[in-house]
């Protein structure tokens, strides 16, 4: 019989993505009971936490351990600045709470390792929020599992976000100071053009790469062993000033001779009418498939349409439900989640190796 | 009006091409031996498709003052091309070597849009080309699939200069297991290219996709978007709306115009030497599993 007991959730910081918390509680088995954070976070973050708490008519408690204890929470939804991701997740796990965490996993390998060890030690369930539940991706998975194209031998992901990120590259006047990463991201939150939120600047590989690499893991079930990569700040001044990439390409050599590639970028609003081209090309031993990740969608066009409004609107996505539902099942059964801490750590290592490859000009082993 | 011999196109197609061409009468030619092409019957000859003429055929044609168009990836060896070009330059014939893929209306549009500057600086060129199993044909000193060599040319053409690093992965399995290749190029200005090639598809349609992500815009040409649905019970099938005869029409017309106006043909030797070096670097990277630096711009 299917379990119907509900899980009480705490949102541990909603620094950037309150969509994770909203996604989780869209499932009837999850309810949000409290928003919490550390007391010494900056004022802008307290304000965001408070606003989210108010919108959901729940308390904001600026003391993480107290909130987890006093509100009888079973699930922590973690979405602070990137540097604090693992720390908050680890503290929640040590308190015996299951954890759903926003991307990226971390900004440091040691934090990833500490998280993996803690999850194993505590036995709680851990989910990296991802997009593997999108209908097109699920359909691709289903057809591959049915053997429609034979055994996958190559897979190629295009993952472009057609968003701006402040002034274009080359627009800063000589002598002007470089754009401060965190200040830019905090200010850009107003119009949704913020990127990786944290003190440390993050390129698109680290910020968004979890999604396409999540697809590749889902569809192939194999590990990346070696990567060759190129990356550049091609579009945005904030990326150029902070020496992180907004465009990258990665060749991935995987187990069983499988080859994959990833083209990823925050390519500017003008570069696509509907948020960005996101596609998967999967070559199998007995066929191949080309998948548009945005389908199904509906075209919406009208006079004076704002430039930022997507012309093709995605519909019928159950990504939030499927992620939350599988997480509930994982809690019920002690089974695996759709993207666990070990997978997240592996993805982190892949991007770390990719950035090393960019520096050395040679392929680099993923360890 | 010139008489243009066409090798590699059957008669019905030749008739269709004739209706679309200005300044020439097309004469289909079945054989490619020098004896079978009468220089008194044609003013120029175009070679299309995968069957390249022997070097002696080109030599004889040019010696007779017959203009020659090679609509192919003619790089093996470059020295043959170099000698023929010298011969043509000193004589009164023109020798043109053009990758026919450049004449696809979609590729010309992309090239033209980049050339206007409105897209900004190309940052990432992404090509997928999947071919059916029966299309395997290795060419040149790199012994790479012919279509991949054409894509290397196309990438250089769109980017405008050569890369400074090449990395390749995959396998060249020939007819037995097919080729699955991934070529990754880096350019000195930070730009990059990814070329995915295979000839392992089941017999039938192939697939192509080309996108260019530039600093202030992007272009996407994808067979995925150009498919029409067919319903005949069960799962619907998707049939291609391809670019028809226009690639060949464009190729022939530009050559005819070049001959009629006596314009200098585009430089072939230096360009194809560049493509040749890139193909060799791809092969070297495949064999060593290392990235190969090139002298880039």
XYZ file of C-alpha atoms in Angstrom:
664
model
C 0.000 0.000 0.000
C 1.279 3.472 -0.865
C 2.314 5.544 2.125
C 0.474 8.826 2.550
C 2.124 10.253 5.633
C 3.255 13.819 5.202
C 6.747 15.182 5.638
C 7.290 18.420 7.507
C 9.872 20.538 5.681
C 12.141 23.412 6.611
C 13.532 25.755 3.981
C 17.149 26.296 4.989
C 17.776 29.662 3.392
C 16.102 30.807 0.196
C 18.991 32.909 -1.013
C 18.234 32.446 -4.670
C 16.023 29.567 -5.633
C 12.805 29.397 -3.780
C 11.624 27.275 -6.707
C 13.190 24.246 -5.038
C 11.051 24.679 -1.937
C 8.012 25.507 -4.050
C 8.660 22.467 -6.198
C 8.898 20.145 -3.223
C 5.753 21.354 -1.529
C 3.763 21.100 -4.750
C 3.675 17.392 -3.863
C 0.869 16.626 -1.425
C 3.125 14.627 0.880
C 5.363 17.597 1.677
C 4.422 20.646 3.724
C 6.556 23.642 4.514
C 6.571 24.487 8.201
C 9.402 26.940 8.723
C 12.040 29.022 6.978
C 15.361 29.203 8.737
C 18.908 30.452 8.338
C 21.933 31.377 10.392
C 21.612 34.584 12.391
C 24.749 36.190 10.980
C 23.768 36.117 7.290
C 23.585 39.500 5.543
C 20.478 41.648 5.751
C 19.449 41.065 2.119
C 19.271 37.354 2.836
C 17.241 37.786 6.012
C 14.862 39.899 3.933
C 14.476 37.205 1.270
C 13.946 34.515 3.898
C 11.366 36.626 5.690
C 9.542 37.429 2.455
C 9.325 33.735 1.539
C 8.116 32.855 5.016
C 5.474 35.574 4.849
C 4.325 34.421 1.424
C 3.828 30.912 2.800
C 2.411 32.137 6.128
C 4.981 30.302 8.181
C 7.571 31.555 10.674
C 11.102 32.638 9.832
C 13.515 31.481 12.526
C 17.072 32.784 12.143
C 18.581 29.787 13.949
C 18.940 26.592 11.927
C 19.409 24.024 14.711
C 16.565 25.495 16.741
C 14.170 25.492 13.782
C 14.996 21.892 12.855
C 14.415 20.831 16.458
C 11.386 22.910 17.408
C 9.314 22.373 14.264
C 9.574 18.585 14.160
C 11.031 18.665 10.665
C 11.790 15.539 8.609
C 13.095 17.198 5.439
C 15.502 20.103 4.950
C 15.324 22.027 1.671
C 18.693 23.726 1.306
C 19.219 26.734 -0.968
C 21.663 29.298 0.447
C 24.653 30.878 -1.317
C 26.689 28.177 -3.074
C 29.527 28.170 -0.530
C 27.101 27.250 2.247
C 25.252 24.480 0.425
C 27.178 21.569 1.868
C 27.528 23.047 5.326
C 23.779 23.493 5.784
C 23.075 20.092 4.238
C 25.593 18.424 6.560
C 24.142 20.129 9.636
C 20.660 19.019 8.607
C 21.838 15.455 7.986
C 23.614 15.342 11.350
C 20.304 16.403 12.901
C 18.746 13.348 11.234
C 16.879 15.254 8.526
C 16.575 14.108 4.939
C 18.004 16.679 2.565
C 16.995 18.170 -0.759
C 19.684 20.548 -1.968
C 19.881 23.185 -4.648
C 22.664 23.298 -7.258
C 25.616 23.504 -7.356
C 26.630 20.816 -4.901
C 29.453 22.991 -3.611
C 32.317 25.239 -4.573
C 34.963 22.997 -3.042
C 35.915 19.358 -3.337
C 36.549 18.975 0.397
C 33.009 20.106 1.153
C 31.643 17.604 -1.380
C 33.626 14.838 0.291
C 32.458 15.900 3.739
C 28.845 15.841 2.528
C 29.136 12.388 0.962
C 30.706 11.013 4.162
C 28.001 12.572 6.327
C 25.155 11.243 4.189
C 26.649 7.764 4.318
C 27.244 8.024 8.050
C 23.776 9.278 8.952
C 21.811 7.186 6.475
C 19.463 10.041 5.583
C 18.231 10.425 1.994
C 19.799 13.155 -0.134
C 18.572 14.606 -3.421
C 20.315 17.124 -5.671
C 17.513 19.058 -7.319
C 17.623 18.443 -11.066
C 15.561 18.309 -14.261
C 15.602 14.597 -14.933
C 11.852 14.455 -14.469
C 11.066 16.622 -17.488
C 8.709 14.829 -19.876
C 11.071 14.774 -22.851
C 13.905 13.411 -20.727
C 11.678 10.793 -19.148
C 10.453 9.725 -22.561
C 14.035 9.391 -23.796
C 14.922 7.305 -20.749
C 11.909 5.081 -21.288
C 12.691 4.486 -24.975
C 16.328 3.715 -24.254
C 15.333 1.272 -21.530
C 12.982 -0.382 -24.014
C 15.928 -0.879 -26.341
C 14.591 1.407 -29.061
C 18.055 2.507 -30.166
C 20.134 -0.338 -28.778
C 22.919 0.375 -26.350
C 23.926 4.055 -26.098
C 27.356 4.682 -27.586
C 27.432 8.479 -27.739
C 25.375 11.269 -26.253
C 25.533 14.991 -26.872
C 23.876 17.665 -24.777
C 23.282 21.246 -25.839
C 22.322 23.324 -22.846
C 22.018 27.000 -23.619
C 20.285 29.531 -21.416
C 19.273 32.572 -23.459
C 19.625 35.009 -20.585
C 21.585 38.178 -20.134
C 23.812 38.850 -17.141
C 24.232 42.582 -16.903
C 26.273 44.566 -19.412
C 27.750 42.745 -22.408
C 31.423 41.941 -22.499
C 33.479 44.850 -23.697
C 31.085 47.472 -22.379
C 33.093 48.452 -19.309
C 35.043 51.641 -19.784
C 38.802 51.566 -19.208
C 39.667 52.422 -15.626
C 36.345 51.325 -14.179
C 36.581 48.737 -11.410
C 35.586 45.158 -12.186
C 32.004 44.193 -11.426
C 31.640 42.651 -7.967
C 30.197 39.165 -8.431
C 28.044 38.877 -5.319
C 26.761 42.453 -5.450
C 25.797 41.908 -9.088
C 23.951 38.667 -8.365
C 22.073 40.144 -5.426
C 20.983 43.151 -7.470
C 20.077 41.039 -10.510
C 17.630 38.979 -8.466
C 14.974 41.617 -9.099
C 14.570 40.711 -12.760
C 15.623 37.072 -12.514
C 18.864 37.523 -14.423
C 21.023 36.428 -11.487
C 23.349 33.495 -11.936
C 25.445 31.538 -9.455
C 24.859 33.198 -6.108
C 27.796 33.312 -3.727
C 30.891 35.216 -2.730
C 32.966 33.133 -5.102
C 32.331 33.704 -8.793
C 31.053 30.616 -10.611
C 31.005 29.837 -14.294
C 28.179 28.194 -16.168
C 29.775 24.762 -15.971
C 29.511 24.818 -12.192
C 26.167 26.586 -11.994
C 24.095 24.845 -14.666
C 26.189 21.827 -15.619
C 24.416 19.587 -13.134
C 21.399 19.488 -15.437
C 22.924 18.147 -18.654
C 25.296 15.894 -16.765
C 22.302 14.627 -14.842
C 20.668 13.755 -18.162
C 23.771 11.978 -19.373
C 23.963 9.932 -16.164
C 20.277 9.088 -16.363
C 20.360 8.009 -19.995
C 23.646 6.110 -19.988
C 24.129 4.921 -16.420
C 27.884 5.235 -16.823
C 30.607 7.330 -15.233
C 32.812 9.981 -16.820
C 36.478 9.006 -16.730
C 38.258 11.762 -18.645
C 37.395 15.174 -20.031
C 38.729 17.712 -22.478
C 37.242 21.179 -22.281
C 37.354 24.710 -23.589
C 35.735 27.644 -21.868
C 35.620 31.383 -22.214
C 33.835 34.506 -21.060
C 32.266 35.324 -24.402
C 29.156 37.325 -23.613
C 29.009 39.067 -20.249
C 31.231 41.618 -18.552
C 30.560 40.209 -15.091
C 31.946 36.842 -16.179
C 34.950 38.412 -17.886
C 35.725 40.598 -14.873
C 35.552 37.623 -12.539
C 37.448 35.235 -14.794
C 34.727 32.626 -15.080
C 33.165 31.126 -18.179
C 29.794 31.890 -19.683
C 30.390 29.493 -22.592
C 32.020 26.082 -22.504
C 32.361 22.861 -24.439
C 33.364 19.546 -22.930
C 34.237 16.177 -24.429
C 33.600 13.369 -21.966
C 35.121 9.928 -22.250
C 33.037 7.488 -20.266
C 32.957 3.888 -19.172
C 32.471 1.206 -21.840
C 33.897 3.459 -24.562
C 30.925 5.780 -24.512
C 31.572 9.328 -25.719
C 29.617 12.368 -24.664
C 29.833 16.064 -25.252
C 28.371 19.079 -23.581
C 27.907 22.555 -25.024
C 26.762 24.940 -22.345
C 26.397 28.668 -22.034
C 24.508 31.646 -20.798
C 24.295 32.946 -24.317
C 22.289 36.149 -24.049
C 18.613 36.944 -24.309
C 18.776 37.763 -28.016
C 20.109 34.340 -28.948
C 16.897 32.363 -28.688
C 13.212 33.287 -28.615
C 12.274 30.912 -25.826
C 14.894 30.716 -23.147
C 17.496 28.713 -24.982
C 18.051 25.672 -27.141
C 18.284 22.568 -24.999
C 18.690 19.303 -26.852
C 19.921 15.796 -26.412
C 21.378 13.728 -29.230
C 21.675 10.079 -28.325
C 23.384 7.613 -30.625
C 22.788 3.950 -29.969
C 24.046 0.699 -31.410
C 20.776 0.214 -33.313
C 19.528 3.745 -33.917
C 19.539 7.246 -32.536
C 17.259 9.908 -31.134
C 17.133 13.690 -31.079
C 15.301 15.115 -28.095
C 14.136 18.666 -27.552
C 14.095 19.065 -23.786
C 11.513 21.866 -23.928
C 8.720 19.780 -25.440
C 5.815 19.729 -25.059
C 5.309 23.444 -25.444
C 2.826 25.975 -26.745
C 3.654 28.972 -28.922
C 2.384 32.292 -27.581
C 2.961 35.418 -29.679
C 1.317 38.800 -29.486
C 1.774 42.466 -30.265
C 4.083 44.340 -27.860
C 5.234 41.067 -26.316
C 8.053 41.743 -23.830
C 11.469 40.609 -25.045
C 12.003 38.507 -21.944
C 8.754 36.617 -22.295
C 9.202 33.150 -23.706
C 7.492 32.604 -27.064
C 7.328 28.865 -26.598
C 5.893 28.010 -23.205
C 6.662 24.663 -21.666
C 3.625 22.718 -20.542
C 2.775 19.467 -18.803
C 5.976 19.256 -16.828
C 5.811 17.016 -13.800
C 9.455 17.474 -12.934
C 8.709 18.866 -9.486
C 6.215 16.134 -8.719
C 8.435 13.309 -9.959
C 11.469 14.521 -8.024
C 9.467 14.982 -4.833
C 7.585 11.739 -5.330
C 10.736 9.712 -5.842
C 12.233 11.391 -2.798
C 9.216 10.418 -0.724
C 9.575 6.847 -1.928
C 13.269 6.912 -1.097
C 12.421 7.963 2.451
C 9.709 5.327 2.707
C 11.868 2.492 1.437
C 15.439 3.593 2.138
C 16.029 3.332 -1.608
C 17.999 5.588 -3.937
C 17.046 9.126 -4.951
C 17.054 10.478 -8.501
C 20.436 12.197 -8.007
C 22.240 11.425 -4.770
C 25.274 12.953 -3.044
C 27.731 10.551 -4.670
C 26.404 11.439 -8.126
C 26.525 15.126 -7.224
C 30.101 14.788 -6.076
C 30.974 12.957 -9.300
C 29.454 15.777 -11.328
C 31.438 18.307 -9.299
C 34.620 16.349 -10.037
C 33.773 16.326 -13.746
C 33.564 20.104 -13.879
C 36.644 20.501 -11.754
C 38.512 18.314 -14.254
C 36.999 20.267 -17.167
C 38.271 23.551 -15.778
C 41.673 21.973 -15.214
C 41.626 20.845 -18.845
C 40.909 24.423 -19.913
C 43.997 25.531 -18.015
C 46.325 22.802 -19.280
C 45.001 22.339 -22.811
C 44.997 18.570 -22.337
C 42.443 15.950 -21.312
C 42.202 15.399 -17.560
C 41.135 12.320 -15.575
C 38.057 12.674 -13.386
C 38.873 11.552 -9.858
C 26.675 30.398 -72.875
C 29.039 27.549 -72.071
C 28.667 23.803 -72.377
C 29.119 22.270 -68.935
C 29.805 18.570 -68.614
C 28.429 17.135 -65.392
C 29.874 13.995 -63.833
C 28.138 12.325 -60.909
C 24.535 13.355 -61.628
C 22.061 11.154 -63.448
C 20.184 12.360 -66.528
C 16.814 13.133 -64.898
C 18.540 15.259 -62.264
C 20.655 16.876 -64.928
C 17.494 17.895 -66.796
C 16.085 19.408 -63.616
C 19.323 21.278 -63.000
C 19.329 22.593 -66.593
C 15.994 24.303 -65.992
C 17.462 26.269 -63.112
C 20.849 27.284 -64.516
C 21.755 30.462 -66.398
C 24.613 30.776 -68.870
C 25.277 27.093 -69.515
C 23.988 24.011 -71.231
C 24.455 20.922 -69.131
C 25.866 17.755 -70.690
C 25.667 14.656 -68.507
C 28.841 12.572 -68.567
C 28.806 9.017 -67.285
C 32.463 8.044 -67.335
C 35.303 9.931 -65.722
C 38.224 8.655 -67.768
C 40.025 11.298 -69.786
C 39.141 9.505 -73.004
C 35.427 9.781 -72.326
C 35.396 13.550 -71.965
C 35.692 15.266 -75.316
C 37.093 18.773 -74.840
C 35.430 19.803 -78.094
C 32.005 18.954 -76.660
C 32.309 20.866 -73.397
C 33.915 24.076 -72.182
C 33.918 23.044 -68.566
C 33.430 19.946 -66.438
C 32.069 19.588 -62.950
C 32.718 16.522 -60.818
C 30.141 15.861 -58.137
C 29.659 13.095 -55.626
C 32.154 10.751 -54.118
C 33.907 9.563 -57.294
C 36.941 11.792 -57.699
C 38.621 11.942 -61.105
C 42.150 10.605 -61.428
C 44.815 13.359 -61.347
C 45.592 12.648 -65.006
C 41.989 13.426 -65.974
C 42.208 16.852 -64.366
C 45.614 17.394 -65.941
C 44.350 16.573 -69.445
C 41.236 18.692 -69.111
C 43.153 21.739 -67.943
C 45.791 21.215 -70.630
C 42.968 21.295 -73.185
C 41.699 24.577 -71.743
C 38.654 22.982 -70.109
C 37.553 24.600 -66.839
C 37.167 22.186 -63.956
C 35.033 22.299 -60.835
C 35.588 19.704 -58.137
C 32.547 19.754 -55.918
C 34.086 17.565 -53.306
C 36.519 17.386 -50.421
C 39.568 17.119 -52.660
C 42.603 16.916 -50.457
C 44.354 13.695 -51.228
C 47.100 14.574 -51.822
C 47.220 18.353 -51.740
C 50.227 18.245 -54.046
C 47.998 17.076 -56.918
C 45.758 20.036 -56.350
C 48.779 22.310 -56.144
C 50.150 21.083 -59.474
C 46.769 21.356 -61.182
C 46.263 24.857 -59.833
C 49.667 25.926 -61.161
C 48.809 24.418 -64.525
C 45.465 26.214 -64.588
C 46.987 29.525 -63.530
C 49.529 29.444 -66.336
C 47.003 28.214 -68.873
C 43.586 29.570 -69.775
C 41.428 27.260 -67.676
C 39.926 27.707 -64.252
C 40.139 25.124 -61.497
C 37.688 25.496 -58.624
C 37.476 23.208 -55.607
C 34.440 23.730 -53.401
C 32.986 21.803 -50.507
C 29.419 21.289 -51.771
C 28.079 21.663 -48.232
C 28.981 25.335 -48.389
C 26.368 25.656 -51.108
C 23.484 24.430 -48.992
C 21.074 27.382 -48.716
C 21.028 26.928 -44.932
C 24.827 27.096 -44.689
C 25.038 30.076 -47.006
C 22.490 31.908 -44.904
C 24.501 31.194 -41.764
C 27.722 32.308 -43.416
C 26.098 35.490 -44.694
C 24.569 36.306 -41.305
C 27.945 35.916 -39.628
C 29.588 38.004 -42.352
C 27.232 40.917 -41.761
C 28.521 41.108 -38.205
C 25.061 41.231 -36.694
C 25.651 38.025 -34.751
C 28.896 39.282 -33.258
C 31.889 36.999 -32.852
C 31.274 33.263 -33.246
C 32.017 31.575 -29.935
C 30.853 28.002 -30.443
C 30.208 26.072 -33.632
C 28.351 22.830 -33.057
C 27.851 20.237 -35.808
C 26.089 16.903 -35.615
C 26.242 14.683 -38.675
C 24.873 11.181 -38.533
C 25.000 9.052 -41.643
C 23.702 5.567 -42.409
C 26.036 2.593 -42.341
C 26.630 2.438 -46.078
C 28.211 5.880 -46.270
C 31.616 5.088 -44.758
C 34.411 6.428 -46.958
C 37.789 7.373 -45.525
C 39.857 9.959 -47.333
C 43.095 11.875 -47.141
C 46.232 11.369 -45.091
C 44.150 11.602 -41.928
C 42.035 8.714 -43.238
C 38.909 10.334 -41.855
C 35.335 9.973 -43.067
C 34.820 12.242 -46.089
C 31.842 13.989 -44.521
C 33.840 14.792 -41.393
C 36.508 16.409 -43.564
C 33.801 18.517 -45.186
C 32.663 19.550 -41.711
C 36.198 20.538 -40.760
C 36.226 22.743 -43.864
C 32.816 24.135 -43.003
C 33.932 25.004 -39.480
C 37.028 26.820 -40.702
C 34.940 28.632 -43.307
C 32.431 29.849 -40.730
C 35.033 30.770 -38.133
C 37.340 32.336 -40.701
C 40.575 30.966 -39.350
C 42.203 27.813 -38.076
C 42.113 26.495 -34.513
C 45.085 26.331 -32.193
C 44.203 23.049 -30.508
C 42.518 19.826 -31.617
C 41.216 16.997 -29.499
C 39.451 13.961 -30.903
C 37.875 10.912 -29.365
C 36.022 7.881 -30.645
C 36.682 5.102 -33.054
C 37.199 4.551 -36.752
C 35.772 1.115 -37.242
C 35.265 1.109 -40.983
C 32.541 -0.956 -42.568
C 32.573 -3.539 -39.767
C 31.531 -1.407 -36.820
C 31.260 2.074 -38.283
C 32.871 5.310 -37.200
C 31.923 7.235 -34.078
C 33.995 10.366 -33.837
C 34.017 13.485 -31.759
C 36.262 16.410 -32.746
C 36.806 19.316 -30.384
C 38.545 22.453 -31.632
C 39.821 25.442 -29.695
C 40.606 28.809 -31.239
C 43.038 31.447 -30.073
C 40.251 33.959 -29.445
C 38.622 31.580 -26.965
C 36.075 30.240 -29.426
C 35.475 26.514 -29.779
C 33.854 23.933 -32.015
C 32.358 20.505 -31.428
C 31.867 18.169 -34.366
C 30.027 14.929 -33.804
C 30.169 12.430 -36.647
C 28.975 8.885 -37.086
C 28.078 6.533 -39.894
C 26.448 3.916 -37.715
C 22.814 4.802 -38.302
C 20.638 2.040 -39.699
C 20.213 2.262 -43.471
C 17.944 5.164 -44.367
C 17.879 8.848 -43.537
C 20.775 10.712 -42.006
C 20.698 13.728 -39.730
C 22.501 17.046 -39.688
C 22.507 19.958 -37.338
C 24.621 23.100 -37.299
C 24.443 25.859 -34.741
C 26.666 28.857 -34.193
C 26.528 30.622 -30.860
C 27.902 34.122 -31.278
C 28.502 37.016 -28.939
C 25.321 38.880 -29.867
C 23.153 36.208 -31.446
C 22.916 32.637 -32.620
C 21.826 30.550 -35.604
C 20.397 27.061 -35.585
C 19.933 24.835 -38.640
C 18.622 21.483 -37.580
C 16.997 18.615 -39.446
C 14.969 18.051 -36.295
C 13.071 21.263 -36.979
C 12.613 20.506 -40.662
C 10.721 17.246 -40.355
C 7.125 16.676 -41.317
C 4.883 14.190 -39.607
C 3.480 11.167 -41.368
C 0.697 9.066 -39.858
C 0.274 5.545 -41.125
C -0.788 3.731 -37.999
C 1.254 3.203 -34.889
C 3.882 5.782 -34.008
C 4.063 8.705 -36.431
C 7.184 8.999 -38.557
C 9.060 12.187 -39.352
C 10.102 12.848 -42.917
C 12.683 15.392 -43.945
C 12.022 18.499 -45.970
C 15.491 18.787 -47.418
C 17.112 21.565 -49.410
C 16.468 19.850 -52.735
C 18.564 20.600 -55.788
C 19.503 24.094 -54.669
C 22.903 23.138 -53.229
C 23.972 21.789 -56.640
C 22.309 24.659 -58.481
C 24.219 27.130 -56.308
C 27.452 25.240 -56.837
C 27.097 25.098 -60.626
C 25.866 28.677 -60.989
C 28.723 30.165 -58.978
C 31.190 28.189 -61.105
C 29.518 29.187 -64.371
C 29.501 32.833 -63.304
C 33.159 32.556 -62.421
C 33.983 31.128 -65.862
C 31.815 33.584 -67.791
C 33.205 36.634 -66.012
C 36.735 35.223 -65.929
C 36.905 35.966 -62.201
C 39.767 34.511 -60.230
C 38.620 31.346 -58.499
C 38.811 31.292 -54.712
C 42.243 30.183 -53.489
C 42.122 26.429 -53.131
C 45.590 25.173 -52.358
C 46.318 27.166 -49.218
C 42.826 26.537 -47.940
C 42.811 22.812 -48.521
C 46.310 22.515 -47.081
C 44.848 24.009 -43.907
C 41.996 21.493 -43.894
C 44.495 18.725 -44.625
C 46.633 19.752 -41.602
C 43.578 19.820 -39.414
C 42.550 16.339 -40.575
C 46.027 15.048 -39.797
C 45.845 16.621 -36.327
C 42.491 14.931 -35.718
C 44.007 11.589 -36.639
C 47.032 12.249 -34.447
C 44.825 13.115 -31.484
C 42.801 9.943 -31.993
C 45.944 7.844 -32.023
C 47.672 9.504 -29.068
C 44.579 10.313 -26.961
C 46.129 13.747 -26.418
C 45.221 17.239 -27.544
C 47.286 18.420 -30.501
C 48.387 22.055 -30.558
C 48.329 23.845 -33.892
C 49.709 27.153 -34.920
C 46.490 29.161 -34.721
C 45.800 32.720 -35.608
